PDB file of C-alpha atoms and ligand atoms in Angstrom:
ATOM      1  CA  UNK A   1      48.273  45.364 -18.302  1.00  0.00           C
ATOM      2  CA  UNK A   2      46.241  44.789 -15.441  1.00  0.00           C
ATOM      3  CA  UNK A   3      42.807  43.223 -13.965  1.00  0.00           C
ATOM      4  CA  UNK A   4      40.677  45.505 -11.720  1.00  0.00           C
ATOM      5  CA  UNK A   5      38.438  43.655  -9.597  1.00  0.00           C
ATOM      6  CA  UNK A   6      35.780  45.286  -8.250  1.00  0.00           C
ATOM      7  CA  UNK A   7      33.084  43.620  -5.776  1.00  0.00           C
ATOM      8  CA  UNK A   8      29.561  45.790  -5.821  1.00  0.00           C
ATOM      9  CA  UNK A   9      26.436  46.285  -7.229  1.00  0.00           C
ATOM     10  CA  UNK A  10      27.400  47.424 -10.678  1.00  0.00           C
ATOM     11  CA  UNK A  11      24.903  50.348 -10.671  1.00  0.00           C
ATOM     12  CA  UNK A  12      27.193  52.190  -7.753  1.00  0.00           C
ATOM     13  CA  UNK A  13      30.549  50.744  -9.077  1.00  0.00           C
ATOM     14  CA  UNK A  14      29.996  52.111 -12.235  1.00  0.00           C
ATOM     15  CA  UNK A  15      29.713  55.706 -10.434  1.00  0.00           C
ATOM     16  CA  UNK A  16      33.960  55.615  -9.857  1.00  0.00           C
ATOM     17  CA  UNK A  17      34.387  54.728 -13.894  1.00  0.00           C
ATOM     18  CA  UNK A  18      35.261  57.927 -16.035  1.00  0.00           C
ATOM     19  CA  UNK A  19      32.835  58.800 -19.184  1.00  0.00           C
ATOM     20  CA  UNK A  20      34.059  57.517 -22.339  1.00  0.00           C
ATOM     21  CA  UNK A  21      37.392  55.680 -20.790  1.00  0.00           C
ATOM     22  CA  UNK A  22      36.798  52.039 -21.823  1.00  0.00           C
ATOM     23  CA  UNK A  23      37.707  50.982 -25.535  1.00  0.00           C
ATOM     24  CA  UNK A  24      34.595  48.050 -25.118  1.00  0.00           C
ATOM     25  CA  UNK A  25      32.656  46.195 -23.235  1.00  0.00           C
ATOM     26  CA  UNK A  26      31.961  42.589 -22.810  1.00  0.00           C
ATOM     27  CA  UNK A  27      29.090  40.794 -21.053  1.00  0.00           C
ATOM     28  CA  UNK A  28      26.883  38.160 -20.064  1.00  0.00           C
ATOM     29  CA  UNK A  29      24.290  39.685 -17.899  1.00  0.00           C
ATOM     30  CA  UNK A  30      21.603  37.854 -15.584  1.00  0.00           C
ATOM     31  CA  UNK A  31      19.108  36.227 -18.434  1.00  0.00           C
ATOM     32  CA  UNK A  32      16.483  36.410 -15.557  1.00  0.00           C
ATOM     33  CA  UNK A  33      14.971  32.819 -16.999  1.00  0.00           C
ATOM     34  CA  UNK A  34      15.073  31.336 -13.516  1.00  0.00           C
ATOM     35  CA  UNK A  35      14.575  32.138  -9.717  1.00  0.00           C
ATOM     36  CA  UNK A  36      18.333  31.776  -8.692  1.00  0.00           C
ATOM     37  CA  UNK A  37      19.605  34.466  -6.109  1.00  0.00           C
ATOM     38  CA  UNK A  38      22.310  35.553  -8.955  1.00  0.00           C
ATOM     39  CA  UNK A  39      19.840  35.715 -12.693  1.00  0.00           C
ATOM     40  CA  UNK A  40      17.688  38.413 -11.746  1.00  0.00           C
ATOM     41  CA  UNK A  41      18.208  40.977 -14.483  1.00  0.00           C
ATOM     42  CA  UNK A  42      19.041  44.322 -13.927  1.00  0.00           C
ATOM     43  CA  UNK A  43      16.947  47.164 -14.997  1.00  0.00           C
ATOM     44  CA  UNK A  44      18.773  49.985 -16.554  1.00  0.00           C
ATOM     45  CA  UNK A  45      22.195  48.403 -17.095  1.00  0.00           C
ATOM     46  CA  UNK A  46      22.531  49.128 -20.877  1.00  0.00           C
ATOM     47  CA  UNK A  47      22.000  52.428 -20.094  1.00  0.00           C
ATOM     48  CA  UNK A  48      24.731  52.720 -17.685  1.00  0.00           C
ATOM     49  CA  UNK A  49      27.426  50.949 -19.551  1.00  0.00           C
ATOM     50  CA  UNK A  50      26.728  53.410 -22.260  1.00  0.00           C
ATOM     51  CA  UNK A  51      28.335  56.705 -20.377  1.00  0.00           C
ATOM     52  CA  UNK A  52      31.988  55.033 -19.680  1.00  0.00           C
ATOM     53  CA  UNK A  53      32.150  53.560 -23.322  1.00  0.00           C
ATOM     54  CA  UNK A  54      34.366  55.563 -26.102  1.00  0.00           C
ATOM     55  CA  UNK A  55      32.129  56.448 -29.008  1.00  0.00           C
ATOM     56  CA  UNK A  56      34.670  54.018 -31.313  1.00  0.00           C
ATOM     57  CA  UNK A  57      33.956  50.955 -28.672  1.00  0.00           C
ATOM     58  CA  UNK A  58      31.426  48.741 -29.086  1.00  0.00           C
ATOM     59  CA  UNK A  59      29.405  46.233 -26.795  1.00  0.00           C
ATOM     60  CA  UNK A  60      29.347  42.621 -27.052  1.00  0.00           C
ATOM     61  CA  UNK A  61      25.617  40.875 -24.877  1.00  0.00           C
ATOM     62  CA  UNK A  62      25.697  37.127 -24.005  1.00  0.00           C
ATOM     63  CA  UNK A  63      22.002  35.981 -23.920  1.00  0.00           C
ATOM     64  CA  UNK A  64      18.656  34.231 -25.234  1.00  0.00           C
ATOM     65  CA  UNK A  65      16.439  35.483 -27.575  1.00  0.00           C
ATOM     66  CA  UNK A  66      14.381  35.854 -25.449  1.00  0.00           C
ATOM     67  CA  UNK A  67      15.508  38.301 -23.032  1.00  0.00           C
ATOM     68  CA  UNK A  68      16.897  40.032 -25.808  1.00  0.00           C
ATOM     69  CA  UNK A  69      12.963  40.679 -26.960  1.00  0.00           C
ATOM     70  CA  UNK A  70      11.985  41.316 -23.064  1.00  0.00           C
ATOM     71  CA  UNK A  71      14.665  44.422 -22.304  1.00  0.00           C
ATOM     72  CA  UNK A  72      14.983  45.588 -26.016  1.00  0.00           C
ATOM     73  CA  UNK A  73      13.593  49.365 -24.799  1.00  0.00           C
ATOM     74  CA  UNK A  74      16.624  48.943 -22.758  1.00  0.00           C
ATOM     75  CA  UNK A  75      19.243  49.300 -25.412  1.00  0.00           C
ATOM     76  CA  UNK A  76      17.978  53.161 -26.432  1.00  0.00           C
ATOM     77  CA  UNK A  77      21.094  54.505 -27.223  1.00  0.00           C
ATOM     78  CA  UNK A  78      22.506  51.044 -28.939  1.00  0.00           C
ATOM     79  CA  UNK A  79      22.430  49.813 -32.404  1.00  0.00           C
ATOM     80  CA  UNK A  80      22.657  46.185 -33.122  1.00  0.00           C
ATOM     81  CA  UNK A  81      25.323  45.052 -35.696  1.00  0.00           C
ATOM     82  CA  UNK A  82      25.112  41.749 -35.754  1.00  0.00           C
ATOM     83  CA  UNK A  83      25.396  38.440 -33.266  1.00  0.00           C
ATOM     84  CA  UNK A  84      27.015  35.257 -33.110  1.00  0.00           C
ATOM     85  CA  UNK A  85      25.433  32.178 -31.876  1.00  0.00           C
ATOM     86  CA  UNK A  86      27.179  29.559 -29.132  1.00  0.00           C
ATOM     87  CA  UNK A  87      26.450  25.585 -30.769  1.00  0.00           C
ATOM     88  CA  UNK A  88      26.903  23.977 -27.486  1.00  0.00           C
ATOM     89  CA  UNK A  89      27.431  20.314 -26.787  1.00  0.00           C
ATOM     90  CA  UNK A  90      24.461  19.969 -24.617  1.00  0.00           C
ATOM     91  CA  UNK A  91      21.056  21.479 -23.998  1.00  0.00           C
ATOM     92  CA  UNK A  92      20.032  23.757 -21.388  1.00  0.00           C
ATOM     93  CA  UNK A  93      17.326  21.256 -19.743  1.00  0.00           C
ATOM     94  CA  UNK A  94      14.515  24.117 -18.183  1.00  0.00           C
ATOM     95  CA  UNK A  95      11.838  23.020 -20.275  1.00  0.00           C
ATOM     96  CA  UNK A  96      10.638  19.861 -22.010  1.00  0.00           C
ATOM     97  CA  UNK A  97       7.720  21.371 -24.366  1.00  0.00           C
ATOM     98  CA  UNK A  98       9.841  22.880 -26.753  1.00  0.00           C
ATOM     99  CA  UNK A  99      13.135  22.357 -28.790  1.00  0.00           C
ATOM    100  CA  UNK A 100      15.794  21.519 -27.043  1.00  0.00           C
ATOM    101  CA  UNK A 101      18.252  24.730 -26.337  1.00  0.00           C
ATOM    102  CA  UNK A 102      21.422  23.622 -27.265  1.00  0.00           C
ATOM    103  CA  UNK A 103      22.401  27.118 -28.218  1.00  0.00           C
ATOM    104  CA  UNK A 104      22.898  30.747 -26.829  1.00  0.00           C
ATOM    105  CA  UNK A 105      23.678  34.037 -28.674  1.00  0.00           C
ATOM    106  CA  UNK A 106      26.134  37.251 -28.138  1.00  0.00           C
ATOM    107  CA  UNK A 107      24.754  40.259 -29.916  1.00  0.00           C
ATOM    108  CA  UNK A 108      26.779  43.155 -30.655  1.00  0.00           C
ATOM    109  CA  UNK A 109      26.374  46.793 -29.928  1.00  0.00           C
ATOM    110  CA  UNK A 110      27.458  50.057 -30.820  1.00  0.00           C
ATOM    111  CA  UNK A 111      26.743  53.969 -29.413  1.00  0.00           C
ATOM    112  CA  UNK A 112      23.526  54.988 -31.722  1.00  0.00           C
ATOM    113  CA  UNK A 113      25.484  58.100 -32.241  1.00  0.00           C
ATOM    114  CA  UNK A 114      29.184  57.021 -33.235  1.00  0.00           C
ATOM    115  CA  UNK A 115      29.500  56.138 -37.097  1.00  0.00           C
ATOM    116  CA  UNK A 116      30.193  52.763 -37.362  1.00  0.00           C
ATOM    117  CA  UNK A 117      32.357  53.419 -39.644  1.00  0.00           C
ATOM    118  CA  UNK A 118      34.804  54.638 -36.983  1.00  0.00           C
ATOM    119  CA  UNK A 119      34.272  51.872 -34.560  1.00  0.00           C
ATOM    120  CA  UNK A 120      36.845  49.456 -33.352  1.00  0.00           C
ATOM    121  CA  UNK A 121      36.666  46.206 -35.136  1.00  0.00           C
ATOM    122  CA  UNK A 122      39.077  43.482 -36.006  1.00  0.00           C
ATOM    123  CA  UNK A 123      37.142  40.978 -38.026  1.00  0.00           C
ATOM    124  CA  UNK A 124      38.391  37.298 -36.879  1.00  0.00           C
ATOM    125  CA  UNK A 125      39.552  34.351 -38.978  1.00  0.00           C
ATOM    126  CA  UNK A 126      39.899  30.648 -39.150  1.00  0.00           C
ATOM    127  CA  UNK A 127      42.355  29.035 -41.587  1.00  0.00           C
ATOM    128  CA  UNK A 128      40.119  26.754 -43.382  1.00  0.00           C
ATOM    129  CA  UNK A 129      39.147  28.601 -46.501  1.00  0.00           C
ATOM    130  CA  UNK A 130      38.863  26.129 -49.750  1.00  0.00           C
ATOM    131  CA  UNK A 131      40.326  26.757 -52.552  1.00  0.00           C
ATOM    132  CA  UNK A 132      37.781  29.039 -54.716  1.00  0.00           C
ATOM    133  CA  UNK A 133      37.502  32.199 -56.459  1.00  0.00           C
ATOM    134  CA  UNK A 134      35.293  34.740 -54.504  1.00  0.00           C
ATOM    135  CA  UNK A 135      33.405  37.743 -55.256  1.00  0.00           C
ATOM    136  CA  UNK A 136      33.336  40.392 -52.532  1.00  0.00           C
ATOM    137  CA  UNK A 137      32.618  44.192 -51.937  1.00  0.00           C
ATOM    138  CA  UNK A 138      35.563  44.888 -50.063  1.00  0.00           C
ATOM    139  CA  UNK A 139      38.892  42.960 -49.537  1.00  0.00           C
ATOM    140  CA  UNK A 140      39.312  40.995 -46.453  1.00  0.00           C
ATOM    141  CA  UNK A 141      42.569  42.379 -45.037  1.00  0.00           C
ATOM    142  CA  UNK A 142      44.385  38.453 -45.415  1.00  0.00           C
ATOM    143  CA  UNK A 143      43.544  37.486 -48.220  1.00  0.00           C
ATOM    144  CA  UNK A 144      45.627  36.559 -51.196  1.00  0.00           C
ATOM    145  CA  UNK A 145      45.718  36.139 -54.883  1.00  0.00           C
ATOM    146  CA  UNK A 146      43.482  39.546 -55.488  1.00  0.00           C
ATOM    147  CA  UNK A 147      42.412  39.225 -59.651  1.00  0.00           C
ATOM    148  CA  UNK A 148      40.804  42.374 -59.719  1.00  0.00           C
ATOM    149  CA  UNK A 149      38.748  44.754 -58.012  1.00  0.00           C
ATOM    150  CA  UNK A 150      36.451  42.427 -56.559  1.00  0.00           C
ATOM    151  CA  UNK A 151      37.347  39.237 -57.028  1.00  0.00           C
ATOM    152  CA  UNK A 152      39.893  37.190 -55.570  1.00  0.00           C
ATOM    153  CA  UNK A 153      40.776  33.280 -54.990  1.00  0.00           C
ATOM    154  CA  UNK A 154      41.170  31.704 -51.736  1.00  0.00           C
ATOM    155  CA  UNK A 155      43.858  29.379 -50.681  1.00  0.00           C
ATOM    156  CA  UNK A 156      42.784  25.567 -49.496  1.00  0.00           C
ATOM    157  CA  UNK A 157      43.543  26.058 -45.661  1.00  0.00           C
ATOM    158  CA  UNK A 158      43.555  29.755 -45.829  1.00  0.00           C
ATOM    159  CA  UNK A 159      42.255  32.424 -43.633  1.00  0.00           C
ATOM    160  CA  UNK A 160      38.178  32.844 -43.761  1.00  0.00           C
ATOM    161  CA  UNK A 161      35.780  35.345 -41.927  1.00  0.00           C
ATOM    162  CA  UNK A 162      35.168  33.353 -38.853  1.00  0.00           C
ATOM    163  CA  UNK A 163      31.460  31.839 -38.814  1.00  0.00           C
ATOM    164  CA  UNK A 164      28.846  33.514 -36.743  1.00  0.00           C
ATOM    165  CA  UNK A 165      27.868  29.831 -35.729  1.00  0.00           C
ATOM    166  CA  UNK A 166      30.560  28.742 -33.258  1.00  0.00           C
ATOM    167  CA  UNK A 167      30.668  25.233 -31.770  1.00  0.00           C
ATOM    168  CA  UNK A 168      32.154  25.032 -27.948  1.00  0.00           C
ATOM    169  CA  UNK A 169      31.228  22.417 -25.141  1.00  0.00           C
ATOM    170  CA  UNK A 170      29.860  24.338 -22.587  1.00  0.00           C
ATOM    171  CA  UNK A 171      31.424  24.250 -19.197  1.00  0.00           C
ATOM    172  CA  UNK A 172      29.302  22.323 -17.549  1.00  0.00           C
ATOM    173  CA  UNK A 173      31.099  19.779 -15.137  1.00  0.00           C
ATOM    174  CA  UNK A 174      33.963  21.841 -15.036  1.00  0.00           C
ATOM    175  CA  UNK A 175      33.232  25.466 -14.285  1.00  0.00           C
ATOM    176  CA  UNK A 176      33.683  27.642 -11.341  1.00  0.00           C
ATOM    177  CA  UNK A 177      30.612  29.344 -12.434  1.00  0.00           C
ATOM    178  CA  UNK A 178      27.060  27.810 -13.400  1.00  0.00           C
ATOM    179  CA  UNK A 179      27.391  29.896 -16.007  1.00  0.00           C
ATOM    180  CA  UNK A 180      31.110  30.324 -17.119  1.00  0.00           C
ATOM    181  CA  UNK A 181      31.342  30.912 -20.596  1.00  0.00           C
ATOM    182  CA  UNK A 182      34.094  28.920 -22.622  1.00  0.00           C
ATOM    183  CA  UNK A 183      37.009  30.956 -23.139  1.00  0.00           C
ATOM    184  CA  UNK A 184      36.868  29.563 -27.511  1.00  0.00           C
ATOM    185  CA  UNK A 185      33.721  31.317 -27.542  1.00  0.00           C
ATOM    186  CA  UNK A 186      34.437  34.771 -25.616  1.00  0.00           C
ATOM    187  CA  UNK A 187      37.881  35.237 -27.360  1.00  0.00           C
ATOM    188  CA  UNK A 188      37.121  35.741 -30.900  1.00  0.00           C
ATOM    189  CA  UNK A 189      34.456  38.337 -29.450  1.00  0.00           C
ATOM    190  CA  UNK A 190      37.034  40.097 -27.346  1.00  0.00           C
ATOM    191  CA  UNK A 191      39.554  40.480 -30.044  1.00  0.00           C
ATOM    192  CA  UNK A 192      36.954  41.725 -32.636  1.00  0.00           C
ATOM    193  CA  UNK A 193      36.273  44.334 -30.108  1.00  0.00           C
ATOM    194  CA  UNK A 194      38.758  45.165 -27.681  1.00  0.00           C
ATOM    195  CA  UNK A 195      42.357  47.469 -29.613  1.00  0.00           C
ATOM    196  CA  UNK A 196      45.487  45.497 -28.474  1.00  0.00           C
ATOM    197  CA  UNK A 197      46.441  47.065 -24.870  1.00  0.00           C
ATOM    198  CA  UNK A 198      42.815  48.548 -24.467  1.00  0.00           C
ATOM    199  CA  UNK A 199      40.206  48.586 -22.040  1.00  0.00           C
ATOM    200  CA  UNK A 200      37.390  46.050 -21.619  1.00  0.00           C
ATOM    201  CA  UNK A 201      34.806  46.252 -18.642  1.00  0.00           C
ATOM    202  CA  UNK A 202      33.077  43.266 -17.575  1.00  0.00           C
ATOM    203  CA  UNK A 203      30.063  44.415 -15.219  1.00  0.00           C
ATOM    204  CA  UNK A 204      28.919  41.128 -14.460  1.00  0.00           C
ATOM    205  CA  UNK A 205      32.029  39.405 -14.169  1.00  0.00           C
ATOM    206  CA  UNK A 206      30.852  36.156 -12.716  1.00  0.00           C
ATOM    207  CA  UNK A 207      33.957  33.660 -12.934  1.00  0.00           C
ATOM    208  CA  UNK A 208      36.039  36.239 -14.762  1.00  0.00           C
ATOM    209  CA  UNK A 209      36.465  35.047 -18.236  1.00  0.00           C
ATOM    210  CA  UNK A 210      36.601  38.285 -19.895  1.00  0.00           C
ATOM    211  CA  UNK A 211      39.464  38.785 -17.094  1.00  0.00           C
ATOM    212  CA  UNK A 212      41.310  36.104 -18.046  1.00  0.00           C
ATOM    213  CA  UNK A 213      41.479  36.449 -21.671  1.00  0.00           C
ATOM    214  CA  UNK A 214      42.237  40.160 -21.368  1.00  0.00           C
ATOM    215  CA  UNK A 215      45.092  39.241 -19.128  1.00  0.00           C
ATOM    216  CA  UNK A 216      46.334  36.519 -21.839  1.00  0.00           C
ATOM    217  CA  UNK A 217      46.109  39.421 -24.726  1.00  0.00           C
ATOM    218  CA  UNK A 218      47.825  42.355 -23.059  1.00  0.00           C
ATOM    219  CA  UNK A 219      44.599  44.211 -22.785  1.00  0.00           C
ATOM    220  CA  UNK A 220      43.268  45.829 -19.449  1.00  0.00           C
ATOM    221  CA  UNK A 221      39.989  44.981 -17.739  1.00  0.00           C
ATOM    222  CA  UNK A 222      37.516  46.194 -15.399  1.00  0.00           C
ATOM    223  CA  UNK A 223      35.807  43.736 -13.726  1.00  0.00           C
ATOM    224  CA  UNK A 224      32.635  44.115 -11.426  1.00  0.00           C
ATOM    225  CA  UNK A 225      30.791  41.275  -9.879  1.00  0.00           C
ATOM    226  CA  UNK A 226      28.345  41.619  -7.364  1.00  0.00           C
ATOM    227  CA  UNK A 227      28.214  38.447  -5.486  1.00  0.00           C
ATOM    228  CA  UNK A 228      31.251  38.718  -2.979  1.00  0.00           C
ATOM    229  CA  UNK A 229      31.614  34.297  -3.272  1.00  0.00           C
ATOM    230  CA  UNK A 230      33.181  35.079  -6.770  1.00  0.00           C
ATOM    231  CA  UNK A 231      35.710  37.423  -6.387  1.00  0.00           C
ATOM    232  CA  UNK A 232      37.855  35.257  -4.648  1.00  0.00           C
ATOM    233  CA  UNK A 233      37.264  32.240  -7.684  1.00  0.00           C
ATOM    234  CA  UNK A 234      38.173  35.163 -10.508  1.00  0.00           C
ATOM    235  CA  UNK A 235      41.339  35.866  -8.147  1.00  0.00           C
ATOM    236  CA  UNK A 236      42.580  31.924  -8.369  1.00  0.00           C
ATOM    237  CA  UNK A 237      41.612  31.968 -11.793  1.00  0.00           C
ATOM    238  CA  UNK A 238      44.244  34.828 -12.725  1.00  0.00           C
ATOM    239  CA  UNK A 239      46.902  33.577 -10.903  1.00  0.00           C
ATOM    240  CA  UNK A 240      46.510  29.928 -11.851  1.00  0.00           C
ATOM    241  CA  UNK A 241      46.255  30.757 -15.438  1.00  0.00           C
ATOM    242  CA  UNK A 242      49.642  33.417 -15.962  1.00  0.00           C
ATOM    243  CA  UNK A 243      50.743  34.145 -12.081  1.00  0.00           C
ATOM    244  CA  UNK A 244      53.887  36.255 -13.799  1.00  0.00           C
ATOM    245  CA  UNK A 245      52.124  38.517 -15.953  1.00  0.00           C
ATOM    246  CA  UNK A 246      48.898  39.478 -13.751  1.00  0.00           C
ATOM    247  CA  UNK A 247      48.456  42.606 -11.751  1.00  0.00           C
ATOM    248  CA  UNK A 248      45.029  42.582  -9.941  1.00  0.00           C
ATOM    249  CA  UNK A 249      43.995  45.173  -8.110  1.00  0.00           C
ATOM    250  CA  UNK A 250      40.991  45.412  -5.805  1.00  0.00           C
ATOM    251  CA  UNK A 251      38.322  43.792  -3.612  1.00  0.00           C
ATOM    252  CA  UNK A 252      39.354  41.882  -0.475  1.00  0.00           C
TER     253      UNK A 252
HETATM  254  C1  LIG B   1      26.034  35.146 -16.158  1.00  0.00           C
HETATM  255  S1  LIG B   1      26.687  35.255 -14.904  1.00  0.00           S
HETATM  256  C2  LIG B   1      28.607  36.070 -15.541  1.00  0.00           C
HETATM  257  C3  LIG B   1      29.694  34.264 -15.759  1.00  0.00           C
HETATM  258  C4  LIG B   1      30.651  35.000 -16.280  1.00  0.00           C
HETATM  259  N1  LIG B   1      30.084  35.072 -18.210  1.00  0.00           N
HETATM  260  C5  LIG B   1      31.499  33.717 -16.458  1.00  0.00           C
HETATM  261  O1  LIG B   1      32.362  33.020 -17.619  1.00  0.00           O
HETATM  262  O2  LIG B   1      31.611  32.960 -15.371  1.00  0.00           O
HETATM  263  C6  LIG B   1      26.198  36.685 -13.962  1.00  0.00           C
HETATM  264  C7  LIG B   1      27.293  37.579 -12.798  1.00  0.00           C
HETATM  265  O3  LIG B   1      26.385  38.938 -12.649  1.00  0.00           O
HETATM  266  C8  LIG B   1      26.387  39.006 -11.357  1.00  0.00           C
HETATM  267  N2  LIG B   1      25.713  40.200 -11.062  1.00  0.00           N
HETATM  268  C9  LIG B   1      24.121  40.300 -11.255  1.00  0.00           C
HETATM  269  N3  LIG B   1      23.374  41.122 -10.509  1.00  0.00           N
HETATM  270  C10 LIG B   1      24.498  42.004 -10.079  1.00  0.00           C
HETATM  271  C11 LIG B   1      24.819  43.531 -10.272  1.00  0.00           C
HETATM  272  N4  LIG B   1      23.600  44.259  -9.812  1.00  0.00           N
HETATM  273  N5  LIG B   1      25.712  44.072 -10.175  1.00  0.00           N
HETATM  274  C12 LIG B   1      26.898  43.155 -10.079  1.00  0.00           C
HETATM  275  N6  LIG B   1      27.020  42.072 -10.319  1.00  0.00           N
HETATM  276  C13 LIG B   1      25.850  41.101 -11.050  1.00  0.00           C
HETATM  277  C14 LIG B   1      26.120  37.343 -10.690  1.00  0.00           C
HETATM  278  O4  LIG B   1      26.186  37.344  -9.531  1.00  0.00           O
HETATM  279  C15 LIG B   1      26.724  36.344 -11.760  1.00  0.00           C
HETATM  280  O5  LIG B   1      27.938  35.986 -11.123  1.00  0.00           O
END
């Protein structure tokens, strides 16, 4: 398994990645909500990454609702399947004339020329089900106690589908990057979308959270980061996390 780190503008770096070669895309683009150097939106990026995604693949994108609304026209060629909400322990203090924002979103997309049924997806579970009889259209893979075609009994403490609102403390105060995402938020998204041994692309890698998790789960990762100050951070995080397992190629 390898993590490839490319220090370049993603628009240039993508040219070296073959068509339909990655299994999934997991990314956290600049939201464009501040004047900070690394927070400038990159017009056209969703169309560029679509080319390198296999038809069976899909893409998770972190963002704010405002970012998705303002850039919706850039997601031509993509279909949205659903989204998750990351509930944080603290707020982002950008405005004092609105509700205090204590959440961010990640939206899931797949190619509009690919049938949803053929898209790789591995639903995630948490072991906190309550014992009860439930009616479902389909039988979740890990549930037991089927009593008929559509009625099942869940076990106390057994698995249930992971909920779309996920709480995690932000990395504020301990992060290597100002917008570093918690591992516990990114991990279920990656496991949902990337098959075992597959390749994930993160074209806005920041401190390399996607690569760290890919490495832990035996996936390959291509990390593109435009700011040269963050590529050593990515390497240090990978080395420090799993030095015997990491195989790091790429940028100086
Ligand atoms: C929101 S941060 C990603 C943080 C990441 N999720 C983490 O956990 O560390 C977005 C990153 O995209 C990078 N970036 C912005 N424009 C870029 C471009 N055109 N090409 C490559 N990287 C870019 C920024 O330098 C920044 O580090």
